[in-house]
Amino acid sequence: MKNIKLWIIFLSVFVGSTTFADSINDTTSRSIRTEIMCRVATEEGLKPHLLQKDNIMISDHLYVFVDLTGDDIPELIAGSFDETFKTNNPIFQTGNAARSRSKHQYYFYSSDETFQAPKGTKFSLATTMLVNDYNGDAKNDVFFVQHGPDYSPKIPQRNEVMLSDGNSFKVNYADGPKSLWNGGTSGDIDLDGDIDIIVTPGPNDGIWLLENLGNGKFKPQVIFSDVGRNYRVQLWDIDKDGHLDLLFDGHETDLMISWGAENLTFRKPTLLTKTPNSTVQDFEFADINSDGRLEIITMSSLKTRFTEPNMYYGGFELSYIEHSARKFEKPVSITRHVHPKGQHSWLKWISACDLKNDGKIDIVYEKLGEGNFFTDLQDQPYYNWSRVDRVVWENLGGLEFSLRRFEDPAYFSDNPTSYRNTINYAKRYGLAHEKYTPSKSYNAVESNKNIFKEGLLYRRNGLTARSPYAFSPIVIE
């Protein structure tokens, strides 16, 4: 570690160079997530088949992929689809009170049959999970940003960190106060070789910095306390000066930027762009027009004329922002979708990937399980995502994109023609379609064997379904 720190100090002389700026960005959780998710999208066998009720119960936004075994095949860590609400629906009713009100075991899926979820991995609405090496042993760790129950009475939580410990992991509370935490990001902010963390919103809506002391321990401090209630933060060296900058946004706040400086400091936040009636859910950085500069790509959820006053999840908008010399152009919308019934219809995580190795950066949304809200839009084919495996915005060049949905061939295993066509369509775009069967399922079948049977994948809107949520089984070969 000492050599790493000396090397970074040496490099700091060249903070104006593009190479050094790129290396700083490589330390961020954003960069790591992009690398992993682009592999999941394009390499066969990195995504699990979710059997029994897991395909129904898994969250479509509380998840992260991370290699925990060192075999270069990432495990999937995920929360539950019904974790944010109370329900009497018989499909979710069993265990819903515990999942939505208290800590419960998160799902750990692995292709390694010997893998066991680490002890202490019960969480309460871990809205963001940050992969990085927090204890300097060159192995992946995970930081869990915890919100707690999403309906009253709300219970503030402490964040937790799962650190590698030889061939196992230990989970401990991270230093810092309890709060209704929501967003987080990590990277080497002070250029000392250790990965620091920023989380929000803390007590009194503060944005907190957790300085990594080098041994998996963190020193917490408030860096901003007068910038509104912000739910999403992202570190990235946008101006290429060798210091990570900070982007953040929230329901009632606008998209702000704070330029990074020396000694763990950030400049006074300034307005990047107005974001009325929306909340940025994810930030990505990629050169989507091949001009040598990275655009800021945002995925936002929307408050619309169809939604209730404080509901910011009635649609989504994918946009990009061009910039140069700390000046930003107006955001340009790639896709804006508003649910006509005011229902939840938002997306969270995106990744920028060159899917066909053609030099054009595409944008990918990876879908997990059945937890999405577009299945009732049968009259809008591109938003009928009942059998979708991933959604891609294909880069056509010239800042033009084409929205394409790719359905999971497993949903068509009882229709040989559709099965083959779905696989061939994915291959044309460089996308993976093969999945592995995980070593463990977490949500056992119900006692009513007419609805759920062991060893099957369950799909929505099946013609022979008998359950209230209209799921029908498919045999996985």
Coordinates of C-alpha atoms in Angstrom, one line a residue:
M1 CA 0.0 0.0 0.0
K2 CA 2.9 2.3 0.7
N3 CA 4.2 1.9 -2.8
I4 CA 0.8 2.6 -4.2
K5 CA 0.5 5.9 -2.2
L6 CA 4.0 7.0 -3.4
W7 CA 3.0 6.2 -7.0
I8 CA -0.1 8.3 -6.7
I9 CA 1.8 11.2 -5.1
F10 CA 4.3 11.0 -8.0
L11 CA 1.4 11.1 -10.5
S12 CA -0.2 14.0 -8.9
V13 CA 2.4 16.2 -10.5
F14 CA 0.7 15.5 -13.8
V15 CA -2.9 16.1 -12.7
G16 CA -3.6 17.9 -16.0
S17 CA -3.0 14.9 -18.1
T18 CA -5.8 12.9 -19.6
T19 CA -4.2 9.6 -18.6
F20 CA -4.1 10.5 -14.9
A21 CA -7.7 11.8 -15.0
D22 CA -8.7 8.4 -16.5
S23 CA -6.9 6.5 -13.8
I24 CA -8.7 8.5 -11.1
N25 CA -12.0 7.7 -12.7
D26 CA -11.0 4.0 -12.7
T27 CA -11.1 4.1 -8.9
T28 CA -14.8 4.9 -8.8
S29 CA -17.6 2.6 -8.1
R30 CA -19.3 3.9 -11.2
S31 CA -16.4 2.7 -13.4
I32 CA -16.4 -0.7 -11.7
R33 CA -20.1 -1.1 -12.1
T34 CA -19.9 -0.2 -15.8
E35 CA -17.2 -2.8 -16.4
I36 CA -19.1 -5.5 -14.7
M37 CA -22.5 -4.7 -16.2
C38 CA -21.1 -4.6 -19.7
R39 CA -19.7 -8.0 -19.2
V40 CA -23.1 -9.3 -17.9
A41 CA -24.7 -7.9 -21.0
T42 CA -22.2 -9.4 -23.5
E43 CA -20.7 -12.6 -21.9
E44 CA -22.6 -15.8 -21.7
G45 CA -23.3 -17.4 -18.4
L46 CA -22.9 -14.3 -16.1
K47 CA -26.6 -13.9 -15.2
P48 CA -28.6 -16.4 -13.2
H49 CA -31.9 -18.1 -14.0
L50 CA -34.1 -17.3 -11.0
L51 CA -36.1 -20.4 -10.1
Q52 CA -39.1 -21.1 -7.9
K53 CA -40.5 -17.7 -6.7
D54 CA -37.2 -15.9 -6.9
N55 CA -37.9 -14.6 -10.4
I56 CA -41.0 -12.9 -9.0
M57 CA -39.6 -11.7 -5.7
I58 CA -36.2 -10.2 -6.7
S59 CA -36.0 -6.4 -6.9
D60 CA -35.4 -4.8 -10.2
H61 CA -33.3 -1.9 -8.7
L62 CA -31.9 -3.1 -5.3
Y63 CA -29.0 -5.1 -6.7
V64 CA -25.4 -5.3 -7.6
F65 CA -23.1 -7.7 -9.5
V66 CA -19.7 -8.4 -7.8
D67 CA -17.1 -11.2 -8.0
L68 CA -16.9 -12.5 -4.5
T69 CA -15.1 -15.8 -5.2
G70 CA -12.3 -14.7 -7.4
D71 CA -13.4 -16.9 -10.3
D72 CA -14.1 -13.9 -12.6
I73 CA -17.9 -14.8 -12.6
P74 CA -19.8 -12.1 -10.6
E75 CA -22.2 -13.1 -7.9
L76 CA -25.6 -11.2 -7.8
I77 CA -26.7 -9.6 -4.6
A78 CA -30.3 -8.4 -4.5
G79 CA -33.1 -7.2 -2.3
S80 CA -36.8 -8.0 -2.6
F81 CA -39.4 -6.5 -5.0
D82 CA -41.9 -5.9 -2.2
E83 CA -39.3 -4.3 0.2
T84 CA -40.7 -0.8 -0.1
F85 CA -44.4 -1.3 0.5
K86 CA -46.9 -3.2 2.5
T87 CA -49.1 -5.6 0.6
N88 CA -51.9 -8.1 1.0
N89 CA -51.4 -9.7 -2.4
P90 CA -51.1 -13.4 -1.8
I91 CA -48.1 -13.7 -4.1
F92 CA -46.0 -11.4 -1.8
Q93 CA -47.9 -11.7 1.5
T94 CA -45.7 -14.4 3.1
G95 CA -42.9 -12.5 4.8
N96 CA -43.8 -9.1 3.4
A97 CA -44.1 -7.6 6.9
A98 CA -40.6 -8.6 7.7
R99 CA -39.1 -7.6 4.4
S100 CA -40.7 -4.1 4.4
R101 CA -40.2 -3.3 8.1
S102 CA -37.0 -4.9 9.2
K103 CA -33.7 -6.4 8.2
H104 CA -34.0 -9.6 6.2
Q105 CA -31.6 -11.9 4.3
Y106 CA -30.6 -10.4 1.0
Y107 CA -30.3 -12.8 -1.9
F108 CA -26.8 -14.0 -3.0
Y109 CA -26.8 -15.9 -6.3
S110 CA -23.7 -17.7 -7.5
S111 CA -22.6 -20.2 -10.1
D112 CA -20.3 -21.7 -7.5
E113 CA -22.2 -24.6 -5.9
T114 CA -20.1 -24.2 -2.7
F115 CA -20.8 -20.5 -2.3
Q116 CA -22.6 -19.5 0.9
A117 CA -23.9 -16.0 1.6
P118 CA -21.7 -14.3 4.2
K119 CA -23.0 -14.0 7.8
G120 CA -24.5 -10.7 8.7
T121 CA -26.0 -10.0 5.3
K122 CA -29.5 -9.0 6.4
F123 CA -30.3 -5.5 5.3
S124 CA -33.2 -3.0 5.4
L125 CA -33.7 -1.4 2.0
A126 CA -30.1 -1.2 0.8
T127 CA -30.9 1.3 -1.9
T128 CA -27.3 1.5 -3.2
M129 CA -24.6 -1.1 -3.1
L130 CA -21.1 0.1 -3.9
V131 CA -18.4 -2.3 -5.2
N132 CA -14.8 -1.4 -4.5
D133 CA -11.7 -2.4 -2.6
Y134 CA -12.2 -0.6 0.7
N135 CA -9.5 -2.4 2.7
G136 CA -6.7 -2.5 0.2
D137 CA -6.3 -6.2 -0.3
A138 CA -7.1 -6.3 -4.0
K139 CA -10.4 -8.0 -3.5
N140 CA -13.9 -6.8 -4.0
D141 CA -15.8 -5.4 -1.0
V142 CA -19.4 -4.0 -0.9
F143 CA -20.7 -1.0 0.9
F144 CA -24.5 -1.1 1.7
V145 CA -26.3 2.3 1.8
Q146 CA -29.3 1.6 4.0
H147 CA -32.6 3.5 4.1
G148 CA -34.8 1.4 6.3
P149 CA -38.6 1.1 6.0
D150 CA -40.0 3.2 3.1
Y151 CA -43.4 3.9 4.7
S152 CA -44.3 5.3 8.2
P153 CA -43.0 4.9 10.7
K154 CA -39.6 5.3 9.1
I155 CA -36.6 4.0 11.0
P156 CA -33.2 5.6 10.3
Q157 CA -30.4 3.1 9.7
R158 CA -26.6 2.9 9.8
N159 CA -24.7 1.9 6.7
E160 CA -22.8 -1.4 6.6
V161 CA -19.7 -2.6 4.8
M162 CA -18.8 -6.2 3.8
L163 CA -15.1 -6.5 3.7
S164 CA -13.0 -9.4 2.4
D165 CA -11.2 -11.3 5.2
G166 CA -9.0 -14.0 3.7
N167 CA -11.3 -16.4 1.9
S168 CA -14.5 -15.0 3.6
F169 CA -16.2 -11.8 4.4
K170 CA -17.1 -9.8 7.5
V171 CA -20.0 -7.4 7.7
N172 CA -19.8 -4.4 10.1
Y173 CA -21.5 -1.1 10.6
A174 CA -19.7 1.7 8.9
D175 CA -18.7 4.7 10.9
G176 CA -21.3 7.5 10.7
P177 CA -24.7 8.3 12.0
K178 CA -28.1 6.7 11.4
S179 CA -30.2 8.3 8.7
L180 CA -32.7 7.5 5.9
W181 CA -29.7 7.0 3.6
N182 CA -30.4 6.6 -0.1
G183 CA -27.5 7.3 -2.5
G184 CA -23.8 6.7 -2.4
T185 CA -20.6 6.7 -4.5
S186 CA -17.0 5.9 -4.0
G187 CA -13.5 6.6 -5.3
D188 CA -10.0 7.8 -4.3
I189 CA -10.9 11.4 -3.5
D190 CA -7.7 12.4 -1.6
L191 CA -5.3 10.5 -4.0
D192 CA -3.8 8.4 -1.2
G193 CA -4.6 5.0 -2.7
D194 CA -7.5 4.3 -0.4
I195 CA -11.1 4.3 -1.6
D196 CA -13.3 7.0 0.1
I197 CA -17.1 7.1 0.1
I198 CA -19.8 9.8 -0.1
V199 CA -23.4 9.1 1.1
T200 CA -26.6 11.1 1.2
P201 CA -28.9 12.2 2.7
G202 CA -27.6 12.2 6.3
P203 CA -29.1 13.9 9.3
N204 CA -30.4 17.3 8.5
D205 CA -30.1 16.4 4.8
G206 CA -26.3 16.6 4.9
I207 CA -24.0 15.0 2.3
W208 CA -21.4 13.0 4.1
L209 CA -17.8 12.1 3.2
L210 CA -16.4 8.9 4.8
E211 CA -12.6 9.2 4.6
N212 CA -10.9 5.9 4.3
L213 CA -8.2 5.6 6.9
G214 CA -6.6 2.7 5.1
N215 CA -7.8 -0.3 7.1
G216 CA -11.5 -0.5 6.3
K217 CA -12.3 2.1 8.9
F218 CA -13.8 5.5 7.9
K219 CA -13.7 8.9 9.3
P220 CA -17.1 10.6 8.7
Q221 CA -17.7 14.3 8.2
V222 CA -20.4 16.5 6.7
I223 CA -19.2 18.2 3.5
F224 CA -22.5 19.9 2.5
S225 CA -25.5 20.8 4.7
D226 CA -27.3 23.5 2.9
V227 CA -28.0 22.1 -0.5
G228 CA -31.5 20.5 -0.1
R229 CA -32.4 16.8 0.3
N230 CA -30.4 14.9 -2.3
Y231 CA -30.9 11.2 -3.1
R232 CA -28.3 10.5 -5.8
V233 CA -24.6 11.3 -5.9
Q234 CA -21.8 10.3 -8.3
L235 CA -18.0 10.9 -8.3
W236 CA -16.2 11.5 -11.6
D237 CA -13.4 13.7 -12.8
I238 CA -15.4 15.7 -15.3
D239 CA -12.9 18.5 -16.0
K240 CA -9.9 16.2 -16.1
D241 CA -7.9 18.1 -13.5
G242 CA -7.0 14.9 -11.6
H243 CA -9.6 15.5 -8.8
L244 CA -12.9 13.7 -8.6
D245 CA -15.9 16.0 -8.9
L246 CA -19.3 15.4 -7.3
L247 CA -22.8 15.4 -9.0
F248 CA -26.0 15.2 -7.0
D249 CA -29.7 15.6 -7.3
G250 CA -33.0 15.0 -5.4
H251 CA -36.8 15.3 -5.6
E252 CA -37.0 19.0 -4.8
T253 CA -33.5 20.0 -5.8
D254 CA -31.8 20.7 -9.1
L255 CA -28.8 18.8 -10.6
M256 CA -25.7 20.3 -8.9
I257 CA -22.0 19.9 -9.3
S258 CA -19.2 20.5 -6.9
W259 CA -15.7 20.6 -8.3
G260 CA -13.1 18.5 -6.5
A261 CA -10.0 20.1 -5.0
E262 CA -7.1 19.1 -2.8
N263 CA -7.2 17.7 0.7
L264 CA -10.6 16.0 0.6
T265 CA -12.3 19.3 -0.2
F266 CA -15.0 20.2 -2.7
R267 CA -15.9 23.6 -4.1
K268 CA -19.1 25.3 -3.4
P269 CA -21.9 23.5 -5.4
T270 CA -23.2 25.3 -8.5
L271 CA -26.2 24.6 -10.7
L272 CA -25.5 22.2 -13.5
T273 CA -29.0 22.2 -14.9
K274 CA -32.6 22.6 -13.7
T275 CA -34.3 19.3 -13.1
P276 CA -38.0 20.2 -12.4
N277 CA -40.3 17.3 -11.7
S278 CA -37.6 14.7 -12.0
T279 CA -34.9 13.0 -10.0
V280 CA -31.7 11.6 -11.5
Q281 CA -31.5 8.0 -10.6
D282 CA -28.2 7.2 -12.3
F283 CA -25.2 8.9 -13.9
E284 CA -23.0 7.5 -16.6
F285 CA -20.1 8.9 -18.5
A286 CA -19.2 8.0 -22.1
D287 CA -18.2 9.5 -25.4
I288 CA -21.4 8.8 -27.3
N289 CA -20.7 11.0 -30.3
S290 CA -17.0 10.0 -30.8
D291 CA -15.7 13.6 -30.4
G292 CA -13.1 12.7 -27.8
R293 CA -15.1 14.2 -24.8
L294 CA -17.3 12.3 -22.4
E295 CA -20.9 13.2 -22.2
I296 CA -22.8 13.0 -18.9
I297 CA -25.7 10.5 -19.4
T298 CA -28.5 10.6 -16.9
M299 CA -31.4 8.3 -16.2
S300 CA -34.2 10.2 -14.3
S301 CA -37.5 9.3 -12.8
L302 CA -40.4 11.7 -13.4
K303 CA -43.2 13.5 -11.6
T304 CA -46.0 13.9 -14.2
R305 CA -49.5 15.3 -14.6
F306 CA -50.8 11.8 -14.0
T307 CA -49.0 11.1 -10.7
E308 CA -49.8 12.1 -7.1
P309 CA -48.2 15.4 -5.9
N310 CA -45.1 13.8 -4.3
M311 CA -44.7 10.8 -6.6
Y312 CA -41.6 11.1 -8.8
Y313 CA -41.7 7.7 -10.3
G314 CA -44.4 8.0 -13.0
G315 CA -42.1 7.7 -16.0
F316 CA -38.4 7.9 -17.0
E317 CA -36.1 10.1 -19.1
L318 CA -32.8 9.1 -20.6
S319 CA -30.7 12.2 -21.5
Y320 CA -27.2 13.4 -22.2
I321 CA -25.4 16.6 -21.4
E322 CA -22.4 17.8 -23.5
H323 CA -19.8 19.9 -21.7
S324 CA -16.4 21.6 -22.1
A325 CA -14.2 23.7 -19.9
R326 CA -16.7 23.5 -17.0
K327 CA -19.5 24.8 -19.2
F328 CA -22.6 22.6 -19.8
E329 CA -25.1 22.5 -22.6
K330 CA -28.8 22.0 -22.1
P331 CA -29.7 18.3 -21.5
V332 CA -30.9 16.5 -24.7
S333 CA -33.6 13.8 -24.3
I334 CA -32.9 10.4 -25.8
T335 CA -36.1 8.8 -24.5
R336 CA -38.9 10.2 -22.4
H337 CA -41.7 7.9 -21.3
V338 CA -44.7 8.9 -19.1
H339 CA -47.0 6.2 -17.8
P340 CA -50.5 7.3 -19.0
K341 CA -52.1 5.9 -15.8
G342 CA -49.7 7.6 -13.4
Q343 CA -48.3 4.2 -12.2
H344 CA -44.7 3.6 -11.1
S345 CA -42.7 3.2 -14.3
W346 CA -39.1 4.2 -13.6
L347 CA -35.7 2.8 -14.2
K348 CA -32.6 3.1 -12.1
W349 CA -29.3 1.6 -13.3
I350 CA -27.8 2.1 -16.8
S351 CA -24.4 1.3 -18.3
A352 CA -22.6 2.5 -21.3
C353 CA -21.2 -0.4 -23.4
D354 CA -19.8 -0.9 -26.9
L355 CA -22.0 -3.9 -27.6
K356 CA -20.9 -4.7 -31.1
N357 CA -17.3 -3.5 -30.8
D358 CA -18.0 -1.0 -33.6
G359 CA -16.7 2.1 -31.7
K360 CA -20.2 3.3 -30.9
I361 CA -21.2 3.4 -27.2
D362 CA -24.7 2.0 -26.6
I363 CA -26.7 2.3 -23.4
V364 CA -28.0 -0.8 -21.5
Y365 CA -30.6 -1.3 -18.9
E366 CA -30.4 -4.8 -17.4
K367 CA -33.7 -6.2 -16.2
L368 CA -34.0 -8.6 -13.3
G369 CA -37.0 -10.8 -12.7
E370 CA -40.6 -9.7 -13.0
G371 CA -40.5 -6.6 -11.0
N372 CA -41.4 -3.9 -13.5
F373 CA -44.5 -1.8 -14.1
F374 CA -44.8 -1.8 -17.8
T375 CA -46.7 -5.1 -18.3
D376 CA -50.1 -3.4 -18.5
L377 CA -49.1 -1.3 -21.5
Q378 CA -50.0 -4.0 -24.1
D379 CA -50.9 -1.3 -26.6
Q380 CA -47.3 0.1 -26.5
P381 CA -45.1 -2.8 -27.6
Y382 CA -41.8 -1.2 -26.7
Y383 CA -43.1 -0.8 -23.1
N384 CA -44.5 -4.2 -22.8
W385 CA -41.6 -5.6 -20.8
S386 CA -43.2 -8.7 -19.4
R387 CA -40.6 -11.0 -20.9
V388 CA -37.7 -8.5 -21.4
D389 CA -34.2 -9.5 -20.3
R390 CA -32.6 -6.1 -21.1
V391 CA -33.3 -2.9 -23.0
V392 CA -30.7 -1.3 -25.2
W393 CA -30.4 2.2 -26.7
E394 CA -28.5 1.4 -29.9
N395 CA -26.1 4.1 -30.9
L396 CA -26.7 4.9 -34.6
G397 CA -24.1 7.6 -34.7
G398 CA -24.6 11.4 -34.8
L399 CA -26.2 11.3 -31.3
E400 CA -29.1 9.3 -32.6
F401 CA -30.3 6.2 -30.7
S402 CA -32.8 3.4 -31.4
L403 CA -34.6 1.8 -28.4
R404 CA -34.6 -2.0 -28.6
R405 CA -35.9 -4.5 -26.2
F406 CA -34.4 -8.0 -26.0
E407 CA -36.6 -10.7 -24.5
D408 CA -35.4 -13.6 -22.5
P409 CA -35.3 -16.8 -24.6
A410 CA -36.2 -18.8 -21.5
Y411 CA -39.7 -17.3 -21.7
F412 CA -40.2 -19.0 -25.1
S413 CA -38.7 -22.4 -24.3
D414 CA -42.2 -23.9 -25.1
N415 CA -42.1 -22.3 -28.6
P416 CA -39.1 -23.5 -30.6
T417 CA -39.4 -20.9 -33.3
S418 CA -39.7 -17.9 -31.0
Y419 CA -36.9 -19.4 -28.8
R420 CA -34.5 -19.5 -31.8
N421 CA -35.5 -16.1 -33.1
T422 CA -35.0 -14.5 -29.7
I423 CA -31.5 -15.9 -29.4
N424 CA -30.5 -14.9 -32.9
Y425 CA -31.8 -11.3 -32.3
A426 CA -29.6 -11.0 -29.2
K427 CA -26.5 -12.4 -31.1
R428 CA -27.0 -9.8 -33.9
Y429 CA -26.3 -7.1 -31.3
G430 CA -23.5 -8.8 -29.4
L431 CA -25.7 -9.7 -26.4
A432 CA -25.5 -12.7 -24.2
H433 CA -28.5 -15.1 -23.7
E434 CA -27.2 -18.1 -21.8
K435 CA -27.7 -18.1 -18.0
Y436 CA -26.5 -20.3 -15.2
T437 CA -28.6 -22.1 -12.6
P438 CA -27.6 -20.6 -9.2
S439 CA -26.6 -22.8 -6.3
K440 CA -29.5 -21.6 -4.1
S441 CA -33.1 -20.3 -4.3
Y442 CA -34.5 -18.1 -1.5
N443 CA -38.2 -18.0 -2.1
A444 CA -39.7 -21.5 -1.8
V445 CA -42.8 -22.5 -3.7
E446 CA -46.2 -22.1 -2.1
S447 CA -48.1 -25.1 -0.7
N448 CA -50.6 -24.6 -3.6
K449 CA -48.8 -26.8 -6.2
N450 CA -51.3 -25.8 -8.9
I451 CA -49.7 -22.3 -8.9
F452 CA -46.0 -22.9 -8.1
K453 CA -43.8 -26.0 -8.6
E454 CA -40.2 -26.6 -7.8
G455 CA -37.5 -26.2 -10.4
L456 CA -39.4 -24.0 -12.7
L457 CA -39.1 -20.4 -13.9
Y458 CA -42.2 -18.3 -13.6
R459 CA -43.3 -15.7 -16.2
R460 CA -45.9 -13.1 -16.1
N461 CA -49.1 -13.0 -18.3
G462 CA -49.0 -16.7 -19.1
L463 CA -52.1 -18.1 -20.7
T464 CA -52.5 -21.0 -18.3
A465 CA -51.8 -19.2 -15.1
R466 CA -54.1 -19.6 -12.1
S467 CA -52.5 -17.1 -9.7
P468 CA -53.7 -13.6 -8.9
Y469 CA -50.6 -12.1 -10.6
A470 CA -51.0 -14.3 -13.7
F471 CA -47.8 -16.3 -13.7
S472 CA -47.3 -19.5 -15.5
P473 CA -44.4 -22.0 -15.2
I474 CA -41.7 -22.9 -17.8
V475 CA -39.4 -25.9 -17.6
I476 CA -35.7 -24.8 -17.8
E477 CA -33.8 -27.3 -19.8

